[in-house]
PDB file of C-alpha atoms in Angstrom:
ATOM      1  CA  UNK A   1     -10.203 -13.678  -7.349  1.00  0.00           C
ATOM      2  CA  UNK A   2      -8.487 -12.050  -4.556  1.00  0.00           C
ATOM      3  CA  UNK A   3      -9.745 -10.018  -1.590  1.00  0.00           C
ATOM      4  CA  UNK A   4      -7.866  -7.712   0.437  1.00  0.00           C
ATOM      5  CA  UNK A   5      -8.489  -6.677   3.961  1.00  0.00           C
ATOM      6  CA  UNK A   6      -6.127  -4.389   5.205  1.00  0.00           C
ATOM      7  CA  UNK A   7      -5.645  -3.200   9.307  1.00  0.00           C
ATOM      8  CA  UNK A   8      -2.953  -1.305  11.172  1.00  0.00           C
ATOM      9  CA  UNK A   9      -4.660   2.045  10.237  1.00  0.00           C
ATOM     10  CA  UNK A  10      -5.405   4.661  13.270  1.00  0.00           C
ATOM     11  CA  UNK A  11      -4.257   7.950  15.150  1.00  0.00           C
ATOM     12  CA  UNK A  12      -0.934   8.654  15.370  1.00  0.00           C
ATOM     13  CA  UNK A  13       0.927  12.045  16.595  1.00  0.00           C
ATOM     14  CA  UNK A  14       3.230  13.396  13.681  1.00  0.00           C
ATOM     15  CA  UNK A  15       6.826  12.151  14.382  1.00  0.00           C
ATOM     16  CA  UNK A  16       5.283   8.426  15.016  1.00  0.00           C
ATOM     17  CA  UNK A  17       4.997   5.686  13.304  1.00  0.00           C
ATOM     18  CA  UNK A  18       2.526   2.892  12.069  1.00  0.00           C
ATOM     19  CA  UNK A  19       2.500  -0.538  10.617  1.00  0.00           C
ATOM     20  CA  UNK A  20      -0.349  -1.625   8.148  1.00  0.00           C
ATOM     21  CA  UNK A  21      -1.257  -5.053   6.845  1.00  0.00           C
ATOM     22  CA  UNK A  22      -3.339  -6.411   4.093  1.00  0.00           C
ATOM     23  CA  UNK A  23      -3.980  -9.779   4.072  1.00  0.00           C
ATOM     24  CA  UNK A  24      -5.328 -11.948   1.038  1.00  0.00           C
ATOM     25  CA  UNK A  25      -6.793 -14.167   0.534  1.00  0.00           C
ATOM     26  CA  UNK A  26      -6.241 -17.074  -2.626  1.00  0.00           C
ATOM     27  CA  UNK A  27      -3.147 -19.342  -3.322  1.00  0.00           C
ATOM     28  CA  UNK A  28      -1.525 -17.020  -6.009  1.00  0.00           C
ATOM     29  CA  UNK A  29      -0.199 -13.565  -3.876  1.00  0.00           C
ATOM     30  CA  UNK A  30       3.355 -14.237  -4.898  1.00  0.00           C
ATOM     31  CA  UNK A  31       2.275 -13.959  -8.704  1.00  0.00           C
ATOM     32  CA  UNK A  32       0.920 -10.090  -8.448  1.00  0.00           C
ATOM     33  CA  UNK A  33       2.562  -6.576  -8.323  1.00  0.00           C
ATOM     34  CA  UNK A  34       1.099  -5.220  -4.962  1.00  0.00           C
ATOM     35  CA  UNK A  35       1.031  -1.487  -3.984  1.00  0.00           C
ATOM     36  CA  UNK A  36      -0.405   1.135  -1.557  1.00  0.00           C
ATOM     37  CA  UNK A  37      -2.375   4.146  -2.548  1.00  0.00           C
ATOM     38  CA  UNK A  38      -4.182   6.890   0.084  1.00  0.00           C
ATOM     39  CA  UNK A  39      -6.638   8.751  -0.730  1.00  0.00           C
ATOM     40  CA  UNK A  40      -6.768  11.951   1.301  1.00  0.00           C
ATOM     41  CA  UNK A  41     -10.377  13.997   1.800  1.00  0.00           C
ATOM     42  CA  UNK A  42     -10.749  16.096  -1.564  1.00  0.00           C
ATOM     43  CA  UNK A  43      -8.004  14.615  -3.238  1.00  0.00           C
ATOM     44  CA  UNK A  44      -7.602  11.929  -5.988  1.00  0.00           C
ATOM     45  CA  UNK A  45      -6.166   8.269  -4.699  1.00  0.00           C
ATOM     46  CA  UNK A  46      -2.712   8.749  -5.082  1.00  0.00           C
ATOM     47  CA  UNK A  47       0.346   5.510  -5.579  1.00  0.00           C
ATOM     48  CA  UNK A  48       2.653   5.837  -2.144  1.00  0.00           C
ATOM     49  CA  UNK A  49       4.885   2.681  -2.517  1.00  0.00           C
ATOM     50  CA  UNK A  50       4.732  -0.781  -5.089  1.00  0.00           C
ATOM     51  CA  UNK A  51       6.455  -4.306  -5.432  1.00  0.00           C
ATOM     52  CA  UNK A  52       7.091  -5.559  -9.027  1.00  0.00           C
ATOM     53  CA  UNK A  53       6.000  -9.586  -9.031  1.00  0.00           C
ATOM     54  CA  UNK A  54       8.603 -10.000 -11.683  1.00  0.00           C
ATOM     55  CA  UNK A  55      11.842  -8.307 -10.458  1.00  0.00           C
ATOM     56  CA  UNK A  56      10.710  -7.564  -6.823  1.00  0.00           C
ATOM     57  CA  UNK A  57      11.828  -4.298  -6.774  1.00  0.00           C
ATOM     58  CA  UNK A  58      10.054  -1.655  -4.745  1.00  0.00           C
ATOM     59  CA  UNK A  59       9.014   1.788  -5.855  1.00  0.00           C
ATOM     60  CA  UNK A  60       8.240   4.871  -3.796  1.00  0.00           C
ATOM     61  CA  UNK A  61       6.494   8.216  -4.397  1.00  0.00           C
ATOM     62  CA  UNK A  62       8.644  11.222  -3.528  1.00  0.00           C
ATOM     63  CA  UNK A  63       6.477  12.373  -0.635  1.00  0.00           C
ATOM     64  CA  UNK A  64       7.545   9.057   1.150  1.00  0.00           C
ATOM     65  CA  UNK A  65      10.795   8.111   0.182  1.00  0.00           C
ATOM     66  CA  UNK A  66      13.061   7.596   2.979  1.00  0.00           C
ATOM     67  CA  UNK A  67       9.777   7.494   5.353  1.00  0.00           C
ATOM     68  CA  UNK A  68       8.109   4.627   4.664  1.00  0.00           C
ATOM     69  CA  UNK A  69       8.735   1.038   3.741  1.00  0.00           C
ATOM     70  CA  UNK A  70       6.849  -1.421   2.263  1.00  0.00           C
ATOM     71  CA  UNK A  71       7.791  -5.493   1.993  1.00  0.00           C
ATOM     72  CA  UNK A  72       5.565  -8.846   1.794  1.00  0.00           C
ATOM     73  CA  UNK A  73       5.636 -11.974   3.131  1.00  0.00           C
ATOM     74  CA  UNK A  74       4.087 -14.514   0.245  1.00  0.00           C
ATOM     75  CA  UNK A  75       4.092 -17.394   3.100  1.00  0.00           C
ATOM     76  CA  UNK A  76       1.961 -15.488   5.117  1.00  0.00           C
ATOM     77  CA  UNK A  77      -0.192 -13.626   1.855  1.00  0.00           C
ATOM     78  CA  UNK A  78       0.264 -10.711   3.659  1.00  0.00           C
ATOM     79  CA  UNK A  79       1.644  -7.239   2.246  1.00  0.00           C
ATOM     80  CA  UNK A  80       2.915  -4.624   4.577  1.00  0.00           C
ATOM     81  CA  UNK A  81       3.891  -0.987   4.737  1.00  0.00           C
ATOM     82  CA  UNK A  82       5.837   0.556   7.424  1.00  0.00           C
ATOM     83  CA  UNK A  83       5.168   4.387   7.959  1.00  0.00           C
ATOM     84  CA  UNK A  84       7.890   6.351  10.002  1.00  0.00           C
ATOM     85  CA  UNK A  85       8.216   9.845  10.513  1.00  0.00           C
ATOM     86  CA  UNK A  86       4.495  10.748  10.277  1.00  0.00           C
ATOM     87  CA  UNK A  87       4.088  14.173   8.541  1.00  0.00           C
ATOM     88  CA  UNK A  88       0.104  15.718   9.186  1.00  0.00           C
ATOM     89  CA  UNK A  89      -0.025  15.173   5.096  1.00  0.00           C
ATOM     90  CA  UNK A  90       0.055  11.572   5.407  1.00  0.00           C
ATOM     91  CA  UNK A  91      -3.353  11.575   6.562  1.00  0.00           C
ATOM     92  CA  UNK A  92      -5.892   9.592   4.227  1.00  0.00           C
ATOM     93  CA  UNK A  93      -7.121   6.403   3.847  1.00  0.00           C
ATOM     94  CA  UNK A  94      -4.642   3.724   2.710  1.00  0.00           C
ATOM     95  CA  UNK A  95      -5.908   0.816   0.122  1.00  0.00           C
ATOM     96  CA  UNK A  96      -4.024  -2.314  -0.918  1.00  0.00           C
ATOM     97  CA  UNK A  97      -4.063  -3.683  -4.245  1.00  0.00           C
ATOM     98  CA  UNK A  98      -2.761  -6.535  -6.335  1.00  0.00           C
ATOM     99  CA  UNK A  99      -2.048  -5.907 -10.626  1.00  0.00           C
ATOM    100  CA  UNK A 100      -1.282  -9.261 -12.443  1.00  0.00           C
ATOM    101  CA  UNK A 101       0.906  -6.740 -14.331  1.00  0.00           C
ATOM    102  CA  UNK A 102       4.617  -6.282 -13.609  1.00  0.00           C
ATOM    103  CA  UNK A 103       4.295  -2.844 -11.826  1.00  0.00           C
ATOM    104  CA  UNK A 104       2.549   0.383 -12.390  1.00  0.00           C
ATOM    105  CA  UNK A 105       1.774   3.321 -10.527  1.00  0.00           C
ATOM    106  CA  UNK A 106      -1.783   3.943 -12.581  1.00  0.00           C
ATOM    107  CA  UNK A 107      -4.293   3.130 -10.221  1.00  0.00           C
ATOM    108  CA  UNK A 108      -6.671   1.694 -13.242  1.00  0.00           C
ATOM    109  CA  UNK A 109      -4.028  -1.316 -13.744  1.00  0.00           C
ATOM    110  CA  UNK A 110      -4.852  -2.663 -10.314  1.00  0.00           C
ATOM    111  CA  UNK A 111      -7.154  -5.647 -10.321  1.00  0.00           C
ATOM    112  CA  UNK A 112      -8.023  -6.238  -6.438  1.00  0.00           C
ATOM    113  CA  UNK A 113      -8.581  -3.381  -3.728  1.00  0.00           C
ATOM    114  CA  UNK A 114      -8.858  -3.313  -0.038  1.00  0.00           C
ATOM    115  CA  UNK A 115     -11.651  -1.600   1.345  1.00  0.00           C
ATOM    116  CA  UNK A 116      -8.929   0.823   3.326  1.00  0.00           C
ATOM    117  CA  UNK A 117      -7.681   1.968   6.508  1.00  0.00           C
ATOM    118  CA  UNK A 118      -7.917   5.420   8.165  1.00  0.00           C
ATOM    119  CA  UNK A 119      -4.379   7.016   9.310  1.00  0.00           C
ATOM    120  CA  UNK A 120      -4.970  10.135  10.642  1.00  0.00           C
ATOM    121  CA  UNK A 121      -1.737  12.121  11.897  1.00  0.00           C
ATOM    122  CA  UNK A 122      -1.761  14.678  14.563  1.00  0.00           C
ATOM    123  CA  UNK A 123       0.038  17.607  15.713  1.00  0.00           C
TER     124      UNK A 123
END
């Protein structure tokens, strides 16, 4: 098993930026696809940005291209996502997860969540 805790979340005016973390735990981090979703109030948990295990590509939703970056550091079992450019829509809770898959952007593939972190973006 694997278990996700990420941090990092909090207020921010629009025009900043934020860094969030998830750190997990086991030996094997370096052998799953990892990804970030938000969820914002009302709205179904969307994919923002993903890491294929097996090419390490990275993938991005539209909404956050350009904005936001996301990398990992398998020493440290710790995935990261760098938000820039804070828009007031970017506000939701942000989960972690791990797939043993390759990469997908379908929630239901993921294996291991986070229990999320609240960015909330001001004007």
């Amino acid at each position: 098993q694997v278990q996700l805790i990420e941090s990092g979340g909090g207020l921010v005016q629009a025009g900043g930026s934020l860094r969030l973390s998830c750190a997990a735990s086991g030996r094997t981090f370096s052998r799953y696809s990892v990804a970030w979703f938000r969820q914002a109030p009302g709205k179904e948990r969307e994919f923002v940005a993903g890491i294929s295990r097996i090419s390490g590509s990275k993938y991005y939703a539209d909404s956050v291209k350009g904005r936001f970056t996301i990398s990992r550091d398998n020493a440290k079992n710790t995935l990261y996502l760098q938000m820039n450019s804070l828009k007031l829509e970017d506000t939701a809770v942000y989960y972690c997860a791990v797939d043993s898959g390759s990469y997908s952007r379908n929630l239901d593939e993921y294996d291991y969540w986070g229990q999320g972190t609240q960015v909330t973006v001001s004007s």
